[in-house]
């Protein structure tokens, strides 16, 4: 069975006579709740003696908190502050302009199309990753032998340095000399310019994301499927359920919280993905594959407009926050509807 | 409940085909790295050819990619050495704290992990310029340690909360101070977890690209930045870039073999892609 490599490491905990982590098995009804369950502290005696110890435990957080404040919170504040300035490293201008950077961006076609493009790429990529991941994970789940080796092999693209992975893909999709193009040419098919044609470039960027992140989906979904109660499946089979019913009516609903959790993570990550696009197209041709992150990068480090780039970054953050909130709400609604449909 | 032999066989073939398709780019990269340019640019693509390892030698020795490897190693190891101890302490603290404050902190860490990193890259660059830290190891290590904290704390915490309360209780009955609880009770138990966290952090630092692109310079350039510069060049450098890419990938393959049991736990918190 593949379960033994995939399941959260039970042997480790077992070795010390400790109950293995049961996070996924608990009845989690929403991603938020899942996060909360993950964060739940162990049961305590909660007597007054424990409470007085709290501040001593809090001391252990000291170094991290100091570091995070210095290296993350302070720079974040600095970015917010710079977003209020017309700050151009090239010409050395540094003047306070209030919210003008934001106002300019809101009226800029390039900003809106970058935003729309980002949404499109993220939606296409994550949806495909989820369905491919689910089917492959189900396949691996059914497989009696060899699943362990196969899932490891499939996993390689995800763990390779992202830049290197993107280069590997570049060598596949490169015009004329890339593997795909030269294969097509040898069959006398004239290949499209995968990276040079605007719509094909977008397609290639999506494919790149799918290639790199489907393994992640497979692994997490397989771990999730392995937690489904076998009795439930046996019962459904006796009632004559086919694979489709088993997968979508029983397994998916019963691991839905885990799925929702992983989808949220994936959407957030896809939103800020940078390495892939930087190496594959650098946002080109023109601005055909320019995502928000890529646009921010160009503004900051190519055009050296620090103020505007900071404003862009802040808007990206706000937008990611909104998307996260929407995705979490929608997914937990869906899980409420689905939770009841289990058998 | 498992299907019959024939179905199993077909399933295995289908999944193998999928795995093969998945690995094609990697295999193709490897083949390119051991091909002469004549073979690399052949249409239709050549599968049979005389392999050569001269490009591997050229890129790593003559073109001094070993320097970038050294930079990558210094930065990754430095990151782990600083990040892991403080994250482990925090994780211990958080696993023992009962108040709702600790939950808030954990949620906050999760938010930080979701952060669009480009927003941080800009101030890092500006502050680095002001403090004259660009192109030093410290700038990179500092940035990576901070970026790595949320993940490492969450991961280590998942090991700490498996320790039963009774152990701490008996320890405190025996007169253990809180530091001794940490040092003598909790730490030995989570030792395997420490290795997992260390390896994941190492991988994170080794793979990181955006901040390396912004914060490193000629003296501290890491492998991802160096290869991105090479791979972007025209096709004449293909074989060289492919040789470099394969070299960069090797430690990761070894890493994967070592960590296969722990992949899910690490990945659920999004280790690899920062």
mmCIF file of N, CA, C and O in Angstrom, chain A residues 5-6 9 18 21 38-40 42 44-45 54 56-57 60-61 64 67 71 75 78 87 89 139 141-142 144 148 155 158-159 161 163 167 171 177 186 211-212 216 234 237 265 268 272 274-275 297 301 317, chain B residues 1-2 8 11 22 41 44-45 86 89-90 95-98 113-116 123-126 129-130 145-146 149 157 162 169 178 181 207 209-210 213 227 242 252 255 260-262 264 267-268 273-274:
data_model
loop_
_atom_site.group_PDB
_atom_site.id
_atom_site.type_symbol
_atom_site.label_atom_id
_atom_site.label_comp_id
_atom_site.label_asym_id
_atom_site.label_seq_id
_atom_site.Cartn_x
_atom_site.Cartn_y
_atom_site.Cartn_z
ATOM 1 N N UNK A 5 3.968 5.470 3.217
ATOM 2 C CA UNK A 5 4.863 6.610 3.061
ATOM 3 C C UNK A 5 4.102 7.911 3.174
ATOM 4 O O UNK A 5 4.660 8.934 3.490
ATOM 5 N N UNK A 6 2.847 7.848 2.791
ATOM 6 C CA UNK A 6 2.117 9.082 2.615
ATOM 7 C C UNK A 6 1.531 9.599 3.917
ATOM 8 O O UNK A 6 1.506 10.789 4.150
ATOM 9 N N UNK A 9 3.599 10.940 9.614
ATOM 10 C CA UNK A 9 4.451 9.904 10.163
ATOM 11 C C UNK A 9 3.972 9.377 11.498
ATOM 12 O O UNK A 9 4.117 10.009 12.530
ATOM 13 N N UNK A 18 3.085 7.324 21.639
ATOM 14 C CA UNK A 18 2.227 8.498 21.617
ATOM 15 C C UNK A 18 1.199 8.298 20.517
ATOM 16 O O UNK A 18 1.517 7.752 19.477
ATOM 17 N N UNK A 21 -0.689 11.756 15.056
ATOM 18 C CA UNK A 21 -1.458 12.964 14.764
ATOM 19 C C UNK A 21 -2.781 12.606 14.093
ATOM 20 O O UNK A 21 -2.807 11.846 13.140
ATOM 21 N N UNK A 38 -5.708 22.608 13.709
ATOM 22 C CA UNK A 38 -4.264 22.436 13.629
ATOM 23 C C UNK A 38 -3.596 23.193 14.762
ATOM 24 O O UNK A 38 -2.586 22.780 15.294
ATOM 25 N N UNK A 39 -4.197 24.340 15.073
ATOM 26 C CA UNK A 39 -3.555 25.214 16.034
ATOM 27 C C UNK A 39 -3.930 24.869 17.471
ATOM 28 O O UNK A 39 -3.440 25.484 18.394
ATOM 29 N N UNK A 40 -4.807 23.879 17.628
ATOM 30 C CA UNK A 40 -5.330 23.635 18.965
ATOM 31 C C UNK A 40 -4.249 23.131 19.913
ATOM 32 O O UNK A 40 -3.473 22.268 19.578
ATOM 33 N N UNK A 42 -2.751 21.203 23.223
ATOM 34 C CA UNK A 42 -3.118 19.935 23.852
ATOM 35 C C UNK A 42 -3.990 20.191 25.076
ATOM 36 O O UNK A 42 -3.921 21.268 25.666
ATOM 37 N N UNK A 44 -5.302 20.495 28.709
ATOM 38 C CA UNK A 44 -4.487 20.846 29.874
ATOM 39 C C UNK A 44 -5.292 20.708 31.145
ATOM 40 O O UNK A 44 -6.502 20.546 31.130
ATOM 41 N N UNK A 45 -4.604 20.767 32.245
ATOM 42 C CA UNK A 45 -5.292 20.761 33.515
ATOM 43 C C UNK A 45 -5.913 22.124 33.777
ATOM 44 O O UNK A 45 -6.885 22.243 34.496
ATOM 45 N N UNK A 54 2.444 30.577 32.083
ATOM 46 C CA UNK A 54 2.268 31.019 30.701
ATOM 47 C C UNK A 54 3.325 32.000 30.232
ATOM 48 O O UNK A 54 3.869 31.861 29.153
ATOM 49 N N UNK A 56 6.260 32.391 31.175
ATOM 50 C CA UNK A 56 7.579 31.767 30.975
ATOM 51 C C UNK A 56 7.647 31.076 29.616
ATOM 52 O O UNK A 56 8.662 31.123 28.928
ATOM 53 N N UNK A 57 6.522 30.413 29.261
ATOM 54 C CA UNK A 57 6.491 29.792 27.934
ATOM 55 C C UNK A 57 6.553 30.860 26.848
ATOM 56 O O UNK A 57 7.177 30.672 25.809
ATOM 57 N N UNK A 60 9.826 31.854 25.338
ATOM 58 C CA UNK A 60 10.415 31.038 24.271
ATOM 59 C C UNK A 60 10.142 31.627 22.885
ATOM 60 O O UNK A 60 10.827 31.341 21.936
ATOM 61 N N UNK A 61 9.084 32.442 22.829
ATOM 62 C CA UNK A 61 8.743 33.032 21.528
ATOM 63 C C UNK A 61 9.614 34.234 21.199
ATOM 64 O O UNK A 61 9.656 34.683 20.064
ATOM 65 N N UNK A 64 12.015 34.598 17.937
ATOM 66 C CA UNK A 64 11.270 34.618 16.675
ATOM 67 C C UNK A 64 10.509 35.921 16.516
ATOM 68 O O UNK A 64 10.497 36.504 15.436
ATOM 69 N N UNK A 67 12.802 38.739 15.649
ATOM 70 C CA UNK A 67 13.270 38.588 14.272
ATOM 71 C C UNK A 67 12.180 38.927 13.273
ATOM 72 O O UNK A 67 12.399 39.665 12.311
ATOM 73 N N UNK A 71 12.485 41.822 10.580
ATOM 74 C CA UNK A 71 12.726 41.461 9.189
ATOM 75 C C UNK A 71 11.444 41.337 8.375
ATOM 76 O O UNK A 71 11.489 41.304 7.155
ATOM 77 N N UNK A 75 9.825 45.954 7.501
ATOM 78 C CA UNK A 75 9.837 46.177 6.050
ATOM 79 C C UNK A 75 8.444 46.366 5.473
ATOM 80 O O UNK A 75 8.250 47.167 4.562
ATOM 81 N N UNK A 78 7.531 49.749 6.060
ATOM 82 C CA UNK A 78 8.319 50.576 5.158
ATOM 83 C C UNK A 78 7.696 50.591 3.761
ATOM 84 O O UNK A 78 7.630 51.634 3.107
ATOM 85 N N UNK A 87 8.540 57.824 -5.547
ATOM 86 C CA UNK A 87 9.913 57.485 -5.202
ATOM 87 C C UNK A 87 10.537 56.790 -6.407
ATOM 88 O O UNK A 87 10.215 55.661 -6.719
ATOM 89 N N UNK A 89 14.022 55.666 -8.064
ATOM 90 C CA UNK A 89 15.465 55.504 -7.843
ATOM 91 C C UNK A 89 16.276 56.006 -9.028
ATOM 92 O O UNK A 89 17.392 56.471 -8.879
ATOM 93 N N UNK A 139 -6.289 6.750 -8.431
ATOM 94 C CA UNK A 139 -5.606 5.638 -9.084
ATOM 95 C C UNK A 139 -4.565 5.029 -8.168
ATOM 96 O O UNK A 139 -4.497 3.803 -7.994
ATOM 97 N N UNK A 141 -4.480 5.209 -5.037
ATOM 98 C CA UNK A 141 -5.164 4.630 -3.891
ATOM 99 C C UNK A 141 -5.610 3.198 -4.195
ATOM 100 O O UNK A 141 -5.498 2.307 -3.362
ATOM 101 N N UNK A 142 -6.091 3.005 -5.451
ATOM 102 C CA UNK A 142 -6.575 1.671 -5.825
ATOM 103 C C UNK A 142 -5.425 0.700 -6.085
ATOM 104 O O UNK A 142 -5.595 -0.509 -5.979
ATOM 105 N N UNK A 144 -2.466 -1.677 -5.792
ATOM 106 C CA UNK A 144 -2.022 -2.479 -4.655
ATOM 107 C C UNK A 144 -0.506 -2.421 -4.506
ATOM 108 O O UNK A 144 0.034 -2.264 -3.424
ATOM 109 N N UNK A 148 4.071 3.314 -4.158
ATOM 110 C CA UNK A 148 5.064 4.090 -3.430
ATOM 111 C C UNK A 148 6.128 4.653 -4.377
ATOM 112 O O UNK A 148 6.412 5.848 -4.378
ATOM 113 N N UNK A 155 6.626 12.850 -7.957
ATOM 114 C CA UNK A 155 6.816 13.977 -7.084
ATOM 115 C C UNK A 155 7.990 14.863 -7.478
ATOM 116 O O UNK A 155 8.047 16.027 -7.108
ATOM 117 N N UNK A 158 7.895 18.636 -8.458
ATOM 118 C CA UNK A 158 7.487 19.619 -7.459
ATOM 119 C C UNK A 158 8.644 20.048 -6.570
ATOM 120 O O UNK A 158 8.691 21.162 -6.077
ATOM 121 N N UNK A 159 9.582 19.131 -6.380
ATOM 122 C CA UNK A 159 10.601 19.390 -5.363
ATOM 123 C C UNK A 159 11.862 19.995 -5.970
ATOM 124 O O UNK A 159 12.682 20.584 -5.278
ATOM 125 N N UNK A 161 14.272 22.600 -7.749
ATOM 126 C CA UNK A 161 14.367 24.061 -7.708
ATOM 127 C C UNK A 161 13.451 24.669 -8.764
ATOM 128 O O UNK A 161 13.567 24.322 -9.934
ATOM 129 N N UNK A 163 13.321 27.346 -10.469
ATOM 130 C CA UNK A 163 13.972 27.921 -11.644
ATOM 131 C C UNK A 163 14.433 26.814 -12.587
ATOM 132 O O UNK A 163 14.258 26.903 -13.807
ATOM 133 N N UNK A 167 13.238 25.937 -16.381
ATOM 134 C CA UNK A 167 14.180 25.794 -17.498
ATOM 135 C C UNK A 167 13.943 24.498 -18.256
ATOM 136 O O UNK A 167 13.951 24.465 -19.487
ATOM 137 N N UNK A 171 13.017 24.187 -22.243
ATOM 138 C CA UNK A 171 13.658 23.375 -23.279
ATOM 139 C C UNK A 171 12.657 22.477 -23.993
ATOM 140 O O UNK A 171 12.941 21.932 -25.044
ATOM 141 N N UNK A 177 13.524 24.470 -31.554
ATOM 142 C CA UNK A 177 14.451 23.464 -31.042
ATOM 143 C C UNK A 177 13.928 22.715 -29.833
ATOM 144 O O UNK A 177 14.499 21.721 -29.423
ATOM 145 N N UNK A 186 8.834 16.939 -36.893
ATOM 146 C CA UNK A 186 9.183 15.667 -37.535
ATOM 147 C C UNK A 186 7.935 14.899 -37.967
ATOM 148 O O UNK A 186 8.028 13.977 -38.771
ATOM 149 N N UNK A 211 2.270 21.412 -14.241
ATOM 150 C CA UNK A 211 3.324 20.407 -14.167
ATOM 151 C C UNK A 211 3.994 20.413 -12.805
ATOM 152 O O UNK A 211 4.299 19.381 -12.234
ATOM 153 N N UNK A 212 4.229 21.612 -12.291
ATOM 154 C CA UNK A 212 4.979 21.692 -11.041
ATOM 155 C C UNK A 212 4.144 21.420 -9.809
ATOM 156 O O UNK A 212 4.665 20.988 -8.798
ATOM 157 N N UNK A 216 2.072 17.956 -5.927
ATOM 158 C CA UNK A 216 1.710 18.382 -4.568
ATOM 159 C C UNK A 216 0.279 17.977 -4.257
ATOM 160 O O UNK A 216 -0.020 17.384 -3.218
ATOM 161 N N UNK A 234 -17.079 0.020 1.785
ATOM 162 C CA UNK A 234 -17.630 -1.330 1.651
ATOM 163 C C UNK A 234 -19.151 -1.272 1.567
ATOM 164 O O UNK A 234 -19.768 -1.914 0.719
ATOM 165 N N UNK A 237 -20.280 -0.060 -1.685
ATOM 166 C CA UNK A 237 -20.075 -1.050 -2.744
ATOM 167 C C UNK A 237 -21.163 -2.111 -2.726
ATOM 168 O O UNK A 237 -21.629 -2.565 -3.767
ATOM 169 N N UNK A 265 -4.527 26.998 0.097
ATOM 170 C CA UNK A 265 -3.068 27.164 0.055
ATOM 171 C C UNK A 265 -2.586 27.308 -1.384
ATOM 172 O O UNK A 265 -1.793 28.173 -1.723
ATOM 173 N N UNK A 268 -3.452 30.708 -3.031
ATOM 174 C CA UNK A 268 -2.561 31.756 -2.531
ATOM 175 C C UNK A 268 -1.192 31.666 -3.189
ATOM 176 O O UNK A 268 -0.616 32.652 -3.614
ATOM 177 N N UNK A 272 1.011 34.278 -6.133
ATOM 178 C CA UNK A 272 2.273 35.012 -6.006
ATOM 179 C C UNK A 272 3.395 34.334 -6.773
ATOM 180 O O UNK A 272 4.548 34.679 -6.609
ATOM 181 N N UNK A 274 6.209 33.360 -9.150
ATOM 182 C CA UNK A 274 7.093 34.302 -9.814
ATOM 183 C C UNK A 274 8.143 33.590 -10.667
ATOM 184 O O UNK A 274 8.308 33.894 -11.851
ATOM 185 N N UNK A 275 8.797 32.597 -10.069
ATOM 186 C CA UNK A 275 9.952 31.957 -10.702
ATOM 187 C C UNK A 275 9.633 31.425 -12.098
ATOM 188 O O UNK A 275 10.373 31.664 -13.054
ATOM 189 N N UNK A 297 7.370 43.366 -9.976
ATOM 190 C CA UNK A 297 8.815 43.180 -10.100
ATOM 191 C C UNK A 297 9.393 44.133 -11.144
ATOM 192 O O UNK A 297 10.387 44.808 -10.901
ATOM 193 N N UNK A 301 12.118 46.803 -10.028
ATOM 194 C CA UNK A 301 13.531 46.511 -10.260
ATOM 195 C C UNK A 301 13.993 46.780 -11.693
ATOM 196 O O UNK A 301 15.183 46.725 -11.958
ATOM 197 N N UNK A 317 -1.528 42.429 -2.058
ATOM 198 C CA UNK A 317 -1.803 41.861 -0.738
ATOM 199 C C UNK A 317 -3.291 41.947 -0.415
ATOM 200 O O UNK A 317 -3.907 40.959 -0.004
ATOM 201 N N UNK B 1 -11.625 -5.753 -1.383
ATOM 202 C CA UNK B 1 -12.092 -4.503 -1.945
ATOM 203 C C UNK B 1 -11.253 -4.059 -3.126
ATOM 204 O O UNK B 1 -11.641 -3.231 -3.910
ATOM 205 N N UNK B 2 -10.026 -4.609 -3.225
ATOM 206 C CA UNK B 2 -9.171 -4.191 -4.335
ATOM 207 C C UNK B 2 -9.594 -4.866 -5.639
ATOM 208 O O UNK B 2 -10.009 -6.022 -5.620
ATOM 209 N N UNK B 8 -5.802 -4.005 -12.157
ATOM 210 C CA UNK B 8 -4.600 -3.524 -11.493
ATOM 211 C C UNK B 8 -3.490 -3.254 -12.500
ATOM 212 O O UNK B 8 -2.811 -2.246 -12.449
ATOM 213 N N UNK B 11 -4.235 -0.205 -14.576
ATOM 214 C CA UNK B 11 -4.075 0.961 -13.722
ATOM 215 C C UNK B 11 -2.604 1.297 -13.570
ATOM 216 O O UNK B 11 -2.180 2.456 -13.676
ATOM 217 N N UNK B 22 5.317 13.027 -16.746
ATOM 218 C CA UNK B 22 5.754 14.003 -15.758
ATOM 219 C C UNK B 22 7.258 14.180 -15.753
ATOM 220 O O UNK B 22 7.763 15.262 -15.529
ATOM 221 N N UNK B 41 20.372 19.681 -31.248
ATOM 222 C CA UNK B 41 19.492 20.456 -32.118
ATOM 223 C C UNK B 41 18.948 19.654 -33.283
ATOM 224 O O UNK B 41 18.384 20.210 -34.221
ATOM 225 N N UNK B 44 14.243 15.136 -36.440
ATOM 226 C CA UNK B 44 13.578 14.854 -35.156
ATOM 227 C C UNK B 44 14.575 14.627 -34.021
ATOM 228 O O UNK B 44 15.717 14.292 -34.292
ATOM 229 N N UNK B 45 14.101 14.797 -32.775
ATOM 230 C CA UNK B 45 14.989 14.688 -31.620
ATOM 231 C C UNK B 45 15.690 13.332 -31.568
ATOM 232 O O UNK B 45 15.073 12.309 -31.868
ATOM 233 N N UNK B 86 15.677 28.992 16.860
ATOM 234 C CA UNK B 86 14.687 29.934 17.379
ATOM 235 C C UNK B 86 13.274 29.488 17.044
ATOM 236 O O UNK B 86 12.361 29.661 17.832
ATOM 237 N N UNK B 89 12.270 26.807 19.562
ATOM 238 C CA UNK B 89 11.872 27.396 20.843
ATOM 239 C C UNK B 89 10.462 27.962 20.764
ATOM 240 O O UNK B 89 9.637 27.724 21.639
ATOM 241 N N UNK B 90 10.191 28.699 19.683
ATOM 242 C CA UNK B 90 8.853 29.263 19.536
ATOM 243 C C UNK B 90 7.804 28.173 19.475
ATOM 244 O O UNK B 90 6.740 28.277 20.087
ATOM 245 N N UNK B 95 3.304 25.425 21.730
ATOM 246 C CA UNK B 95 2.613 24.172 22.012
ATOM 247 C C UNK B 95 2.223 24.097 23.486
ATOM 248 O O UNK B 95 1.323 23.359 23.858
ATOM 249 N N UNK B 96 2.907 24.860 24.347
ATOM 250 C CA UNK B 96 2.613 24.808 25.772
ATOM 251 C C UNK B 96 1.667 25.916 26.226
ATOM 252 O O UNK B 96 1.040 25.783 27.265
ATOM 253 N N UNK B 97 1.625 27.002 25.469
ATOM 254 C CA UNK B 97 0.763 28.112 25.862
ATOM 255 C C UNK B 97 -0.701 27.713 25.747
ATOM 256 O O UNK B 97 -1.104 27.132 24.753
ATOM 257 N N UNK B 98 -1.474 28.056 26.768
ATOM 258 C CA UNK B 98 -2.881 27.644 26.744
ATOM 259 C C UNK B 98 -3.788 28.755 26.237
ATOM 260 O O UNK B 98 -4.894 28.496 25.823
ATOM 261 N N UNK B 113 2.853 33.333 5.875
ATOM 262 C CA UNK B 113 3.282 32.371 4.890
ATOM 263 C C UNK B 113 2.594 32.616 3.540
ATOM 264 O O UNK B 113 3.125 32.335 2.489
ATOM 265 N N UNK B 114 1.361 33.174 3.598
ATOM 266 C CA UNK B 114 0.593 33.410 2.380
ATOM 267 C C UNK B 114 0.952 34.731 1.697
ATOM 268 O O UNK B 114 0.462 35.043 0.635
ATOM 269 N N UNK B 115 1.746 35.505 2.380
ATOM 270 C CA UNK B 115 2.108 36.840 1.926
ATOM 271 C C UNK B 115 2.636 36.887 0.506
ATOM 272 O O UNK B 115 3.446 36.067 0.143
ATOM 273 N N UNK B 116 2.210 37.880 -0.314
ATOM 274 C CA UNK B 116 2.885 38.036 -1.604
ATOM 275 C C UNK B 116 4.312 38.511 -1.344
ATOM 276 O O UNK B 116 4.515 39.604 -0.819
ATOM 277 N N UNK B 123 10.969 46.464 0.006
ATOM 278 C CA UNK B 123 11.632 47.081 1.160
ATOM 279 C C UNK B 123 12.954 46.402 1.529
ATOM 280 O O UNK B 123 13.872 47.078 1.965
ATOM 281 N N UNK B 124 13.043 45.078 1.348
ATOM 282 C CA UNK B 124 14.312 44.405 1.630
ATOM 283 C C UNK B 124 15.419 45.027 0.792
ATOM 284 O O UNK B 124 16.511 45.307 1.269
ATOM 285 N N UNK B 125 15.102 45.226 -0.458
ATOM 286 C CA UNK B 125 16.093 45.793 -1.375
ATOM 287 C C UNK B 125 16.483 47.204 -0.929
ATOM 288 O O UNK B 125 17.668 47.540 -0.847
ATOM 289 N N UNK B 126 15.467 48.027 -0.595
ATOM 290 C CA UNK B 126 15.741 49.397 -0.185
ATOM 291 C C UNK B 126 16.547 49.434 1.107
ATOM 292 O O UNK B 126 17.538 50.163 1.219
ATOM 293 N N UNK B 129 20.058 48.360 0.595
ATOM 294 C CA UNK B 129 20.869 49.422 -0.007
ATOM 295 C C UNK B 129 21.300 50.440 1.052
ATOM 296 O O UNK B 129 22.440 50.871 1.109
ATOM 297 N N UNK B 130 20.324 50.806 1.892
ATOM 298 C CA UNK B 130 20.612 51.808 2.914
ATOM 299 C C UNK B 130 21.684 51.316 3.877
ATOM 300 O O UNK B 130 22.576 52.048 4.273
ATOM 301 N N UNK B 145 15.828 33.502 6.863
ATOM 302 C CA UNK B 145 15.448 33.048 8.206
ATOM 303 C C UNK B 145 14.045 33.543 8.530
ATOM 304 O O UNK B 145 13.190 32.786 8.972
ATOM 305 N N UNK B 146 13.802 34.825 8.279
ATOM 306 C CA UNK B 146 12.492 35.384 8.598
ATOM 307 C C UNK B 146 11.400 34.723 7.760
ATOM 308 O O UNK B 146 10.357 34.333 8.275
ATOM 309 N N UNK B 149 10.576 31.252 9.071
ATOM 310 C CA UNK B 149 10.047 31.062 10.422
ATOM 311 C C UNK B 149 8.637 30.463 10.466
ATOM 312 O O UNK B 149 8.440 29.465 11.145
ATOM 313 N N UNK B 157 5.886 22.615 15.683
ATOM 314 C CA UNK B 157 4.777 22.561 16.617
ATOM 315 C C UNK B 157 3.975 21.267 16.447
ATOM 316 O O UNK B 157 3.520 20.673 17.414
ATOM 317 N N UNK B 162 2.398 16.455 19.944
ATOM 318 C CA UNK B 162 2.165 15.026 20.110
ATOM 319 C C UNK B 162 2.699 14.520 21.448
ATOM 320 O O UNK B 162 2.440 13.394 21.839
ATOM 321 N N UNK B 169 3.905 16.846 33.172
ATOM 322 C CA UNK B 169 3.470 16.853 34.558
ATOM 323 C C UNK B 169 4.461 16.133 35.445
ATOM 324 O O UNK B 169 4.878 16.644 36.481
ATOM 325 N N UNK B 178 11.254 25.168 33.506
ATOM 326 C CA UNK B 178 10.665 25.157 32.168
ATOM 327 C C UNK B 178 11.739 24.940 31.104
ATOM 328 O O UNK B 178 11.539 24.232 30.124
ATOM 329 N N UNK B 181 12.349 21.378 31.063
ATOM 330 C CA UNK B 181 11.265 20.699 30.354
ATOM 331 C C UNK B 181 11.555 20.687 28.859
ATOM 332 O O UNK B 181 11.408 19.676 28.178
ATOM 333 N N UNK B 207 16.419 26.536 -2.772
ATOM 334 C CA UNK B 207 15.565 26.763 -3.942
ATOM 335 C C UNK B 207 15.153 28.214 -4.140
ATOM 336 O O UNK B 207 14.682 28.581 -5.204
ATOM 337 N N UNK B 209 14.430 31.898 -4.986
ATOM 338 C CA UNK B 209 14.894 32.620 -6.168
ATOM 339 C C UNK B 209 14.673 34.130 -6.077
ATOM 340 O O UNK B 209 15.609 34.913 -6.273
ATOM 341 N N UNK B 210 13.445 34.555 -5.779
ATOM 342 C CA UNK B 210 13.117 35.990 -5.839
ATOM 343 C C UNK B 210 14.050 36.844 -4.989
ATOM 344 O O UNK B 210 14.627 37.823 -5.461
ATOM 345 N N UNK B 213 17.550 36.896 -6.198
ATOM 346 C CA UNK B 213 17.680 37.751 -7.380
ATOM 347 C C UNK B 213 17.866 39.206 -6.963
ATOM 348 O O UNK B 213 18.643 39.950 -7.557
ATOM 349 N N UNK B 227 21.855 30.069 -12.680
ATOM 350 C CA UNK B 227 21.310 29.246 -13.769
ATOM 351 C C UNK B 227 20.266 30.010 -14.558
ATOM 352 O O UNK B 227 20.168 29.867 -15.774
ATOM 353 N N UNK B 242 21.989 23.016 -19.274
ATOM 354 C CA UNK B 242 21.374 21.746 -18.889
ATOM 355 C C UNK B 242 22.270 21.007 -17.912
ATOM 356 O O UNK B 242 21.789 20.432 -16.924
ATOM 357 N N UNK B 252 18.807 17.519 -4.565
ATOM 358 C CA UNK B 252 17.382 17.486 -4.256
ATOM 359 C C UNK B 252 16.834 16.076 -4.386
ATOM 360 O O UNK B 252 15.990 15.644 -3.608
ATOM 361 N N UNK B 255 17.775 14.380 -1.347
ATOM 362 C CA UNK B 255 16.904 14.900 -0.291
ATOM 363 C C UNK B 255 15.565 14.175 -0.286
ATOM 364 O O UNK B 255 15.043 13.782 0.745
ATOM 365 N N UNK B 260 11.316 10.903 2.147
ATOM 366 C CA UNK B 260 10.053 10.461 1.550
ATOM 367 C C UNK B 260 8.939 10.223 2.571
ATOM 368 O O UNK B 260 7.784 10.542 2.298
ATOM 369 N N UNK B 261 9.308 9.744 3.746
ATOM 370 C CA UNK B 261 8.258 9.472 4.738
ATOM 371 C C UNK B 261 7.591 10.745 5.248
ATOM 372 O O UNK B 261 6.477 10.722 5.747
ATOM 373 N N UNK B 262 8.333 11.831 5.190
ATOM 374 C CA UNK B 262 7.837 13.032 5.861
ATOM 375 C C UNK B 262 7.301 14.069 4.902
ATOM 376 O O UNK B 262 6.950 15.164 5.310
ATOM 377 N N UNK B 264 4.553 14.580 3.230
ATOM 378 C CA UNK B 264 3.219 15.170 3.370
ATOM 379 C C UNK B 264 3.170 16.206 4.473
ATOM 380 O O UNK B 264 2.686 17.305 4.294
ATOM 381 N N UNK B 267 4.869 19.252 3.379
ATOM 382 C CA UNK B 267 4.243 19.947 2.259
ATOM 383 C C UNK B 267 2.927 20.589 2.623
ATOM 384 O O UNK B 267 2.562 21.611 2.083
ATOM 385 N N UNK B 268 2.216 19.976 3.560
ATOM 386 C CA UNK B 268 0.935 20.553 3.929
ATOM 387 C C UNK B 268 1.140 21.989 4.384
ATOM 388 O O UNK B 268 0.268 22.816 4.258
ATOM 389 N N UNK B 273 8.070 25.498 -1.897
ATOM 390 C CA UNK B 273 8.058 26.697 -2.717
ATOM 391 C C UNK B 273 7.972 27.955 -1.873
ATOM 392 O O UNK B 273 7.322 28.917 -2.242
ATOM 393 N N UNK B 274 8.582 27.908 -0.751
ATOM 394 C CA UNK B 274 8.642 29.115 0.080
ATOM 395 C C UNK B 274 7.303 29.544 0.581
ATOM 396 O O UNK B 274 7.062 30.705 0.789
#
